[in-house]
Coordinates of N, CA and C in Angstrom, one line a residue:
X23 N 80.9 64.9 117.7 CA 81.5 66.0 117.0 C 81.2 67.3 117.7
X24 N 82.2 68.3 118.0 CA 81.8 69.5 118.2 C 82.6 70.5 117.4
X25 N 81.3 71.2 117.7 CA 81.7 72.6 116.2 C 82.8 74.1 117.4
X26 N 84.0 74.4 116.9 CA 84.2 75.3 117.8 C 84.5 76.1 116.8
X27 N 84.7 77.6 117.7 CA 84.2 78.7 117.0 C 85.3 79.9 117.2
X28 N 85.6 80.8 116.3 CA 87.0 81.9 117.1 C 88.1 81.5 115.9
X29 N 89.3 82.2 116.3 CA 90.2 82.0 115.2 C 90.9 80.9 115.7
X30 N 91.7 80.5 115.2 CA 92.5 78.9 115.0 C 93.2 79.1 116.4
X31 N 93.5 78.3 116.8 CA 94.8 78.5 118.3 C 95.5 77.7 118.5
X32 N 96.7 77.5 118.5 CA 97.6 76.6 118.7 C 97.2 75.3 119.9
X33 N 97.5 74.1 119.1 CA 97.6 73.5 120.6 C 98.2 73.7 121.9
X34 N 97.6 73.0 122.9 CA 98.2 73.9 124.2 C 99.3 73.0 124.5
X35 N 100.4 73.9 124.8 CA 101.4 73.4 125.1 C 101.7 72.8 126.2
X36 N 101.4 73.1 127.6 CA 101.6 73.1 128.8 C 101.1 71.6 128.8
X37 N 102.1 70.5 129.5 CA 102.0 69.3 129.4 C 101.1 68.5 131.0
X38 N 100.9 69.8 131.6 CA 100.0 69.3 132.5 C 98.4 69.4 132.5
X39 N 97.6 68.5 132.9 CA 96.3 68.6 133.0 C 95.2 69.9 133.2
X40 N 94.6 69.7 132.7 CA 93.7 71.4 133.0 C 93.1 70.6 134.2
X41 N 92.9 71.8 135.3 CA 92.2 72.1 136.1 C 90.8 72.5 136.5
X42 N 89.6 71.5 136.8 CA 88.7 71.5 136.3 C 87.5 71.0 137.5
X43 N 86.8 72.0 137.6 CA 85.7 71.9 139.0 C 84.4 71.6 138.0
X44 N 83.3 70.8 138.8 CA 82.0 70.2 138.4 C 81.2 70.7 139.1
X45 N 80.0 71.2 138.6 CA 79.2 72.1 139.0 C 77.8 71.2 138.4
X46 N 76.8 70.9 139.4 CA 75.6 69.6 139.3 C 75.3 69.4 140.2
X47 N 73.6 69.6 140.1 CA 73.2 69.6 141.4 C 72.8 67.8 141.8
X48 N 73.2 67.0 140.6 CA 72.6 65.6 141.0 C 74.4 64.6 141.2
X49 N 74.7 64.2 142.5 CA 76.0 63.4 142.5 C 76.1 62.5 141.3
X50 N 74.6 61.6 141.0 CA 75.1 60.6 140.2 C 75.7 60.9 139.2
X51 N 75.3 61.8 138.5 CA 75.7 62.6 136.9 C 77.1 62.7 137.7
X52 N 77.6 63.7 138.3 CA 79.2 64.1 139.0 C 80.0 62.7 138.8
X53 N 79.4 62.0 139.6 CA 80.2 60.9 139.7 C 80.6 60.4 138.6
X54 N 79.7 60.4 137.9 CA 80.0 59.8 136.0 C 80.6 60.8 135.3
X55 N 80.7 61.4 135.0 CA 81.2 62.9 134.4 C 82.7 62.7 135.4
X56 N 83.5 62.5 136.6 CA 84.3 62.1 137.0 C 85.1 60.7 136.7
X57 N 83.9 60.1 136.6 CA 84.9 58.5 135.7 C 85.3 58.7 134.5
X58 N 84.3 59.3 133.3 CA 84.3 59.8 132.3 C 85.7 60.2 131.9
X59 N 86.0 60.8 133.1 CA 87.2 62.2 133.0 C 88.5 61.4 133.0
X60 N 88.3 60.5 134.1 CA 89.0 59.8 134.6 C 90.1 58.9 133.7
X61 N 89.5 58.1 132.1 CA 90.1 58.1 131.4 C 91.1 59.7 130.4
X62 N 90.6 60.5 130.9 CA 91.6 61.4 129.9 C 92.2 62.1 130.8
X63 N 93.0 61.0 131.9 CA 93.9 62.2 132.9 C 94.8 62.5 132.6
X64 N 95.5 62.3 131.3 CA 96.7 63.3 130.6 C 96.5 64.1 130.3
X65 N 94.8 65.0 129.8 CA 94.3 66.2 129.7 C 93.9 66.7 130.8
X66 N 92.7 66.2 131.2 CA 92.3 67.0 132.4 C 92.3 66.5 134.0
X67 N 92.0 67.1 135.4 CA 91.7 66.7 136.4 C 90.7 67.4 137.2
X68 N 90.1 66.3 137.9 CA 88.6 67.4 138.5 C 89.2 67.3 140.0
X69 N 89.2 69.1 140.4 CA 89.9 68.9 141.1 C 88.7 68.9 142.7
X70 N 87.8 69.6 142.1 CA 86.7 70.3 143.2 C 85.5 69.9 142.4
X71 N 84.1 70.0 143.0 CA 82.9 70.1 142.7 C 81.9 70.0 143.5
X72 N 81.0 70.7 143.4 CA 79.7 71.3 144.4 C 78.4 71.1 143.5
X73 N 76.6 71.5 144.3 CA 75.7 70.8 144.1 C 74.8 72.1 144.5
X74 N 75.5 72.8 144.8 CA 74.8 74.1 144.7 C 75.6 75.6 144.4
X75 N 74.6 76.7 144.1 CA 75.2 77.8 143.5 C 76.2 78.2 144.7
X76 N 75.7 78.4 146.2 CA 76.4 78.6 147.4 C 78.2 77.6 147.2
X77 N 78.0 76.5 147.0 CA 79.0 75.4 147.3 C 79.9 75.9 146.2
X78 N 79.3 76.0 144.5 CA 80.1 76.2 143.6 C 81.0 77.5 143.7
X79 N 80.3 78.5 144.5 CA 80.9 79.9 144.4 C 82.4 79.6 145.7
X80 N 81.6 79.1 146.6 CA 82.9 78.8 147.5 C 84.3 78.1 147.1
X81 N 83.5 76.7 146.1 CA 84.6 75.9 145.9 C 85.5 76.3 144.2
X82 N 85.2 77.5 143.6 CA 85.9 77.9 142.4 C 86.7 79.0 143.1
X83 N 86.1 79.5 144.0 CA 87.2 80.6 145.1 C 88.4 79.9 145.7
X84 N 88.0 78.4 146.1 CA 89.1 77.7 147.0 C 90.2 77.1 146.1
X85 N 89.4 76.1 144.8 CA 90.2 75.1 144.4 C 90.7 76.2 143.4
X86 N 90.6 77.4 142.7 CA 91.6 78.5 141.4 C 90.9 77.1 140.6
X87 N 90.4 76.3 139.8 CA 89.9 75.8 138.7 C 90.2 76.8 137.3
X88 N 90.4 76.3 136.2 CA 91.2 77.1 135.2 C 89.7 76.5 134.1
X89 N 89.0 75.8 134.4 CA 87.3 75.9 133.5 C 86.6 75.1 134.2
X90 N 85.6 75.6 134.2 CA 84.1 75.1 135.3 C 83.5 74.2 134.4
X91 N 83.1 73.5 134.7 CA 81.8 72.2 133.9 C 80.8 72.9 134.8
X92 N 79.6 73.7 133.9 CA 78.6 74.7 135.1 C 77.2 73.3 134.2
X93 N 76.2 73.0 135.3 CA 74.8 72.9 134.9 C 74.5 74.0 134.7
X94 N 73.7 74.4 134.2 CA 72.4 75.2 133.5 C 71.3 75.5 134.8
X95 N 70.5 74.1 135.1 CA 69.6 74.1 135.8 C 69.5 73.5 137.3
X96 N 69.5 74.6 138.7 CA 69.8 74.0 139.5 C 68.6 74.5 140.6
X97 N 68.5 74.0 142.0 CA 67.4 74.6 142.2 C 67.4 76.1 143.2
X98 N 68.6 76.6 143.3 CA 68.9 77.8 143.9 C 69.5 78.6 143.1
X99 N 69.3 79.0 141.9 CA 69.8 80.0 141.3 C 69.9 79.5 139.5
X100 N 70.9 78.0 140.0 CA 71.6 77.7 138.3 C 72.5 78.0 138.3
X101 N 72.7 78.0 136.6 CA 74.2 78.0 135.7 C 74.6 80.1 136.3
X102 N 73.2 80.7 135.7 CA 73.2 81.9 135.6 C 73.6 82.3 136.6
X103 N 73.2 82.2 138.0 CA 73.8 82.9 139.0 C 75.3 82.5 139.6
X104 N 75.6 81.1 139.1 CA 77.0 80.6 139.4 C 77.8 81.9 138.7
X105 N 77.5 81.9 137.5 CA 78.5 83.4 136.7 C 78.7 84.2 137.1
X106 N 77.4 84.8 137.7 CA 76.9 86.2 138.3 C 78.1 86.3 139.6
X107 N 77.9 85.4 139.7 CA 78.5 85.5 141.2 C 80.2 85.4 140.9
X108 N 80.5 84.7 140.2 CA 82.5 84.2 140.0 C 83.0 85.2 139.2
X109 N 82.4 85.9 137.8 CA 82.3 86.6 137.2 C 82.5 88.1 137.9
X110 N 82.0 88.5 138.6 CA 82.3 89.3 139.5 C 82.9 89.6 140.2
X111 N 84.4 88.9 140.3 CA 85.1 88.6 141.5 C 86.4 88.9 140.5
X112 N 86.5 88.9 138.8 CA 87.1 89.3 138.0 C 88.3 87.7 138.1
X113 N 88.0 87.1 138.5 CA 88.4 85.8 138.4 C 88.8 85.1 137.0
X114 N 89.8 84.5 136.7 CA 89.8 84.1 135.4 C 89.7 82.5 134.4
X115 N 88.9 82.3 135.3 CA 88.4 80.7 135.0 C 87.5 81.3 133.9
X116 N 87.5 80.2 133.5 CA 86.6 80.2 132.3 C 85.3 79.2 132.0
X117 N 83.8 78.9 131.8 CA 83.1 78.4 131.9 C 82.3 77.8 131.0
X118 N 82.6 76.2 130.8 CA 81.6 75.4 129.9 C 80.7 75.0 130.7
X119 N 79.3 75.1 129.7 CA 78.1 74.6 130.6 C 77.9 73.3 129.9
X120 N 77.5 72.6 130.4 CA 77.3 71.0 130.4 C 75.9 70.3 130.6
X121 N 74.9 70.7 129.8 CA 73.2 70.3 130.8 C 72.8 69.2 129.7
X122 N 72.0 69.2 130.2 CA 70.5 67.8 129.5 C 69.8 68.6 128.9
X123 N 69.7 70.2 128.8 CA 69.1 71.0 128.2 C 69.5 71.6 126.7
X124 N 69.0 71.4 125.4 CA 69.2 72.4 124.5 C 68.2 73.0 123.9
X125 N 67.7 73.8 124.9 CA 66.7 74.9 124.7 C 67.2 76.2 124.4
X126 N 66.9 77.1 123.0 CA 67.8 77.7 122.8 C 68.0 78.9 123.8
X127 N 66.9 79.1 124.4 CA 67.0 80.1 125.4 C 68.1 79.8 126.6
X128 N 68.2 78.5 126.5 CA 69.5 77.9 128.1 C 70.5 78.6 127.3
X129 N 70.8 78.2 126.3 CA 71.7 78.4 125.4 C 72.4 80.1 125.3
X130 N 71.5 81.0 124.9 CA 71.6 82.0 124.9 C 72.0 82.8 126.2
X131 N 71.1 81.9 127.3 CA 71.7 82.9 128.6 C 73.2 82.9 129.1
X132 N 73.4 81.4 128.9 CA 74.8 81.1 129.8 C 75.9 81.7 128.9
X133 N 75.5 81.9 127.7 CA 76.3 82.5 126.6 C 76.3 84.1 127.2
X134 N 75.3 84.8 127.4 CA 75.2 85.9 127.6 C 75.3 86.2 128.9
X135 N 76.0 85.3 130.1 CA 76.5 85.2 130.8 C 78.2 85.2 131.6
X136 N 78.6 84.7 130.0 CA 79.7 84.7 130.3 C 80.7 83.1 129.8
X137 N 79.5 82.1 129.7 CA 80.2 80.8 129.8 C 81.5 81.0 128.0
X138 N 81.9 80.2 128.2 CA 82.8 80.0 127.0 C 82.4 79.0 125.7
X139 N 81.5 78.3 126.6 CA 80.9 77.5 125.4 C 79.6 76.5 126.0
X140 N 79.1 75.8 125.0 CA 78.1 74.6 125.9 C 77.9 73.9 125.3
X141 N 77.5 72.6 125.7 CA 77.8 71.2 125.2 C 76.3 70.4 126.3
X142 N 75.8 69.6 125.2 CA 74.9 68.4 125.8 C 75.6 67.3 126.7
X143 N 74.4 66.7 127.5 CA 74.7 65.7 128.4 C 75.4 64.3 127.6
X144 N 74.8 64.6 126.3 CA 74.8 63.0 124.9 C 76.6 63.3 124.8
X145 N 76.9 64.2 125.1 CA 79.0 64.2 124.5 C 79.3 63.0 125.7
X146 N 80.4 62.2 124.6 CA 81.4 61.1 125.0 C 82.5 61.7 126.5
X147 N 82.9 61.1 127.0 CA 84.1 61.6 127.9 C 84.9 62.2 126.9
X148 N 85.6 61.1 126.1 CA 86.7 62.4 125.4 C 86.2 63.4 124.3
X149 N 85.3 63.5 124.5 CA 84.8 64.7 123.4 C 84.4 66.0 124.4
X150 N 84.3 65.1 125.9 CA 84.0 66.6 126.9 C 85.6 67.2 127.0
X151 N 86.5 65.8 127.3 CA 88.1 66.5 127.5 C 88.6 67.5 126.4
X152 N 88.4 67.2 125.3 CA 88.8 67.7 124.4 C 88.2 69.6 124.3
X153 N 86.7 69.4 124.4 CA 86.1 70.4 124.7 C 86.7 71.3 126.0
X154 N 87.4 70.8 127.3 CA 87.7 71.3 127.7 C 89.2 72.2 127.7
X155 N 89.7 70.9 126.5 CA 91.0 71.6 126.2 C 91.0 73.1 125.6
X156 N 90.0 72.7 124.7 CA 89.2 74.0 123.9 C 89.4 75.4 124.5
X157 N 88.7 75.6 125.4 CA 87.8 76.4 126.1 C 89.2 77.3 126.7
X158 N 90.0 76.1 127.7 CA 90.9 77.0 128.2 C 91.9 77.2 126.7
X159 N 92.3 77.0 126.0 CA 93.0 77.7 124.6 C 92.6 78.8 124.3
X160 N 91.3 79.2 124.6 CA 90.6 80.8 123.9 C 89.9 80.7 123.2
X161 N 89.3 79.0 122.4 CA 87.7 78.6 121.6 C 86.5 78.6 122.2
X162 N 85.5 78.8 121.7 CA 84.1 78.6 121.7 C 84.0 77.6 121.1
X163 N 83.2 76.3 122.2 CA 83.0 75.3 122.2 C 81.7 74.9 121.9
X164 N 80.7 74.1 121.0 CA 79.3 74.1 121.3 C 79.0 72.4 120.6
X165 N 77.6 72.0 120.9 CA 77.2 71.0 120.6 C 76.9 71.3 119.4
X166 N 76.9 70.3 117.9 CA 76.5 70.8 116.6 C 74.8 71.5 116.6
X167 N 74.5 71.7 117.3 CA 73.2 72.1 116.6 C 72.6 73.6 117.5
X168 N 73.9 73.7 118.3 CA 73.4 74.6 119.5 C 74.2 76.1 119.0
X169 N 75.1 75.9 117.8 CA 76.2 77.3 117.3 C 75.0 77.7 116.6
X170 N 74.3 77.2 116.3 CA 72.8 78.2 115.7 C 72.3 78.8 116.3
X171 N 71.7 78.6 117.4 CA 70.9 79.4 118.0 C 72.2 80.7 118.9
X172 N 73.4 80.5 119.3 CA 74.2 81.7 119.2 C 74.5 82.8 118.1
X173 N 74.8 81.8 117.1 CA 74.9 83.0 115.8 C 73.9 84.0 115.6
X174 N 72.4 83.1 115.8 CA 71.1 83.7 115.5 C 71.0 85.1 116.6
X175 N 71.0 84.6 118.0 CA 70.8 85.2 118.8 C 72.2 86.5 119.2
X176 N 73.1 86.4 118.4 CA 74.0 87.6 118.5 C 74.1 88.2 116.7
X177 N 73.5 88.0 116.2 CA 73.5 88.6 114.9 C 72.4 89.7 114.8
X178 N 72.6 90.2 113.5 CA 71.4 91.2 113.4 C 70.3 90.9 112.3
X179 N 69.5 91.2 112.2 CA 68.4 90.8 111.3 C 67.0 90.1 112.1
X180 N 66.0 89.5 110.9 CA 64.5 88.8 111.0 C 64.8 87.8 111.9
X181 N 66.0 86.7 112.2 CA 66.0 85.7 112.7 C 67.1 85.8 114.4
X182 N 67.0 87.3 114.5 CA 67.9 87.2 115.8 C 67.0 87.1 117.0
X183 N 67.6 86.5 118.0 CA 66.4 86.6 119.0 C 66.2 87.4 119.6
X184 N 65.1 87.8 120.4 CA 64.6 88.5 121.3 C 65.5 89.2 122.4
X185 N 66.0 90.0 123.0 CA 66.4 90.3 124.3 C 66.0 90.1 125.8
X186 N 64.4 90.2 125.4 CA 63.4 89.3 126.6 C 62.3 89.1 126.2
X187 N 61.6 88.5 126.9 CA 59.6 88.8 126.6 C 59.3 88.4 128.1
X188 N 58.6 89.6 128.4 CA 58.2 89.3 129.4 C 57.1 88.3 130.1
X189 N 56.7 87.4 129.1 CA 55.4 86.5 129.4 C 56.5 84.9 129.5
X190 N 57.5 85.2 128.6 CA 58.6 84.1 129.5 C 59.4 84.3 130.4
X191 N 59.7 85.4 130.9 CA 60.5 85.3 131.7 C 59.2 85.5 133.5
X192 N 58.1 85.1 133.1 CA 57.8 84.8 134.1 C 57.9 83.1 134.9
X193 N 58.1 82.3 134.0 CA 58.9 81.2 133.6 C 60.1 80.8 134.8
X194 N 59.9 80.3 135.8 CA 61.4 79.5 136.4 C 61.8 78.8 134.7
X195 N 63.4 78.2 135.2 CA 64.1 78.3 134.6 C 63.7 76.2 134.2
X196 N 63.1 75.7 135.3 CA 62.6 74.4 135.4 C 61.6 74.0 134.6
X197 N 61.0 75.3 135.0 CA 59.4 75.1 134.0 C 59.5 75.4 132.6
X198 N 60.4 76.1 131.9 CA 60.6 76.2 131.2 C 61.4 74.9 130.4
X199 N 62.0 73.9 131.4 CA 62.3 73.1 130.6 C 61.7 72.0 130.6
X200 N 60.6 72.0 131.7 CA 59.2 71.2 131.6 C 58.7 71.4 130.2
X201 N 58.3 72.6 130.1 CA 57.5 73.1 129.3 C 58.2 72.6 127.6
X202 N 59.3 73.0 127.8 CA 60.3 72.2 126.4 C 59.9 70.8 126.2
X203 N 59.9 70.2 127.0 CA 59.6 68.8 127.0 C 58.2 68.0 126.7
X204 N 57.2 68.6 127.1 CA 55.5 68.5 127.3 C 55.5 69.1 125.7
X205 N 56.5 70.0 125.5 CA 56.4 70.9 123.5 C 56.3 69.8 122.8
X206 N 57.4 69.0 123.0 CA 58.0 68.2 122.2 C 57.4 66.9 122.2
X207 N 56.3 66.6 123.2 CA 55.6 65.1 123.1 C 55.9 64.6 124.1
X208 N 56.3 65.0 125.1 CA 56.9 63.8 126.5 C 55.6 63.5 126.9
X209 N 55.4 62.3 127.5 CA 54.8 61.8 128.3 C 55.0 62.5 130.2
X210 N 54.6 62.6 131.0 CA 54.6 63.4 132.4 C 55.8 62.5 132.8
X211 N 55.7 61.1 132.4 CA 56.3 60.2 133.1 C 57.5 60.5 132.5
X212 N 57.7 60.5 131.4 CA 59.2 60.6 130.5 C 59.8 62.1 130.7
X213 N 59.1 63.3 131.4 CA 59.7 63.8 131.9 C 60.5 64.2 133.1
X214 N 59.7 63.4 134.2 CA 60.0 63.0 135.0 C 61.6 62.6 135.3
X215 N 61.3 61.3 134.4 CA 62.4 60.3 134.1 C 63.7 61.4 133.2
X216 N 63.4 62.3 132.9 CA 64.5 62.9 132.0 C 64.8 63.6 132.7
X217 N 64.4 64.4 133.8 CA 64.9 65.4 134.9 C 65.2 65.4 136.0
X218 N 64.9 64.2 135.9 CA 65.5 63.5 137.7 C 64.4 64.1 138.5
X219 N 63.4 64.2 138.1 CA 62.0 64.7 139.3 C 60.7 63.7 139.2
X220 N 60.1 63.5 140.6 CA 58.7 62.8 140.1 C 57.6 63.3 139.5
X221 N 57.0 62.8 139.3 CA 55.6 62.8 137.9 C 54.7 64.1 138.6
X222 N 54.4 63.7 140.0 CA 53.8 64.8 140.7 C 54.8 66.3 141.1
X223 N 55.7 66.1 140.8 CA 56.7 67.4 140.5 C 56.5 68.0 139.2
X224 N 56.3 67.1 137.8 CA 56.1 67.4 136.4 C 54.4 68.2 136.8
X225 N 53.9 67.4 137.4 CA 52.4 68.1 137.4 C 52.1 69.6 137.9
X226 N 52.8 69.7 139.1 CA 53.2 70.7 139.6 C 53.4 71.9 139.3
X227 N 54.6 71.7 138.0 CA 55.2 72.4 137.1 C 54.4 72.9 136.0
X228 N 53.7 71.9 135.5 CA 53.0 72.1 133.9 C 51.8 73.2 135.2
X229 N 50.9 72.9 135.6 CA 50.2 73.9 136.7 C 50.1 75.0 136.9
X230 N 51.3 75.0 137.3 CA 51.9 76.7 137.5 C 52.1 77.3 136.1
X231 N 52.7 76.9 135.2 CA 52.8 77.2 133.8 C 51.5 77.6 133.0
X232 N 50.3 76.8 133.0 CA 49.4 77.1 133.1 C 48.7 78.2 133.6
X233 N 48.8 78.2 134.7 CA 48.3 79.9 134.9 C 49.2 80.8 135.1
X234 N 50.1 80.8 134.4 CA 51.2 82.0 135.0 C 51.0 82.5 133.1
X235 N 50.7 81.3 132.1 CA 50.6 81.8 130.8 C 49.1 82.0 130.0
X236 N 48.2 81.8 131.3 CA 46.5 81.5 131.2 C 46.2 80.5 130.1
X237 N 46.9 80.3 129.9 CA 46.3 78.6 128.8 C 45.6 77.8 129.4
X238 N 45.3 76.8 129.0 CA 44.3 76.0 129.4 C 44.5 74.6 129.1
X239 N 45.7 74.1 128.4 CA 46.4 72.7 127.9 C 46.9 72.5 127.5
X240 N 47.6 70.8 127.3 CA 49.5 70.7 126.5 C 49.2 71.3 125.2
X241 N 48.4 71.7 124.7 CA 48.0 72.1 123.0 C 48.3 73.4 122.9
X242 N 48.0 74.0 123.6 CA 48.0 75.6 123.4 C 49.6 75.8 123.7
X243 N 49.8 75.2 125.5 CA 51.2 75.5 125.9 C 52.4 75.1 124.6
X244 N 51.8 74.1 123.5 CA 53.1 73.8 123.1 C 52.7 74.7 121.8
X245 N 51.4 75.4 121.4 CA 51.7 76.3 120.4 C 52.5 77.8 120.7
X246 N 52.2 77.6 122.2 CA 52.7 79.0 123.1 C 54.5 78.6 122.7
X247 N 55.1 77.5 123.1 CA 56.4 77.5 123.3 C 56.9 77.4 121.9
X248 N 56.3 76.9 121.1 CA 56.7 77.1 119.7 C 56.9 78.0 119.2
X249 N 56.0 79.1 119.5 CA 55.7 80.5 118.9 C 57.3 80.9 119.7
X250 N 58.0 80.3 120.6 CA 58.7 81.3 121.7 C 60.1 80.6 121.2
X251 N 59.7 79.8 120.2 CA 61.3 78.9 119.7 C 61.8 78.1 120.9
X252 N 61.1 77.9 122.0 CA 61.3 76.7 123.0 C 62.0 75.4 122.7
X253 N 61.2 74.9 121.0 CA 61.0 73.5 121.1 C 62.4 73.0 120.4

């Protein structure tokens, strides 16, 4: 199920497929997210897709894509600088983000970036097509539990979020989703396994997190990320 958001809009009339570039720094995901697709080619077609911020910026310039499937988390920039960069170019694609992440902070950036909507890794193929039909029609697209942390974080009052803090944003964008994960009870190994990185990569991560926030262990760090609405 996804919740979308905006005034009502007609279905789209245009009988041909949206046009649709994939943005993921890992092939295998691409590849599947491409089969996925592959059943709803009366809606959509992938036409392009790249594995880095550099590739993605070139190949939304080459292939005109009419909505991006952006990651979130990549290891040369990300979702964020993919925008930064296409965004700027006054280009009129439009951009759903697609991650393994619903950290409300991912959430808030790409939003505050420009994307058009965002959606978890857990959506069906045809709940992503449909989503993409969305997006290009003129809706805001999101996973049910992720339109909260937008409303929150663009409203006014006790519960809106923050603009920054600078004790997270010393935070890569990885370790922060380490650190989401280690909040929540992961095991090193099960994050590992959930990020496509090895154990000695997670260690690495929680490490630096550690002294970059002076704590001293998963206890504190996940009172730290709770206090930060991380979890």
């Amino acid at each position: 199920m996804l919740i979308v958001t905006g005034e009502a809009t007609p279905e789209v009339s245009e009988s041909r497929p949206v046009r649709v570039f994939l943005v993921d720094d890992h092939a295998l995901f691409r590849a599947g997210v491409r089969a996925e697709l592959a059943a709803a080619a009366d809606q959509v077609e992938v036409v392009g897709e790249a594995g880095s911020v550099a590739e993605a910026v070139a190949g939304i310039g080459h292939y005109a894509p009419e909505v991006v499937l952006l990651d979130v988390h990549m290891p040369d920039g990300g979702g964020a600088e993919v925008l930064r960069q296409v965004r700027s170019k006054n280009t009129g694609v439009v951009f759903l983000a697609l991650s393994v992440s619903d950290a409300a902070e991912d959430v808030i950036a790409v939003i505050r970036g420009g994307a058009r909507g965002y959606v978890t890794k857990t959506i069906s193929g045809r709940e992503l097509a449909d989503a993409i039909e969305r997006v290009r029609a003129g809706d805001a697209v999101f996973s049910p539990r992720l339109a909260g942390f937008v409303l929150d974080a663009f409203s006014e009052g006790p519960n809106s979020a923050p603009v920054g803090d600078p004790e997270l944003d010393l935070l890569t964008p990885r370790e922060r989703e380490v650190l989401r994960l280690l909040a929540r009870g992961y095991a090193y190994k099960e994050i590992a396994s959930e990020l496509f990185i090895s154990v000695k990569t997670v260690e690495t991560h929680v490490s630096s997190v550690l002294r970059k926030t002076q704590l001293s262990n998963r206890y504190e760090l996940s009172r730290w990320a709770s206090d930060r609405r991380l979890v």
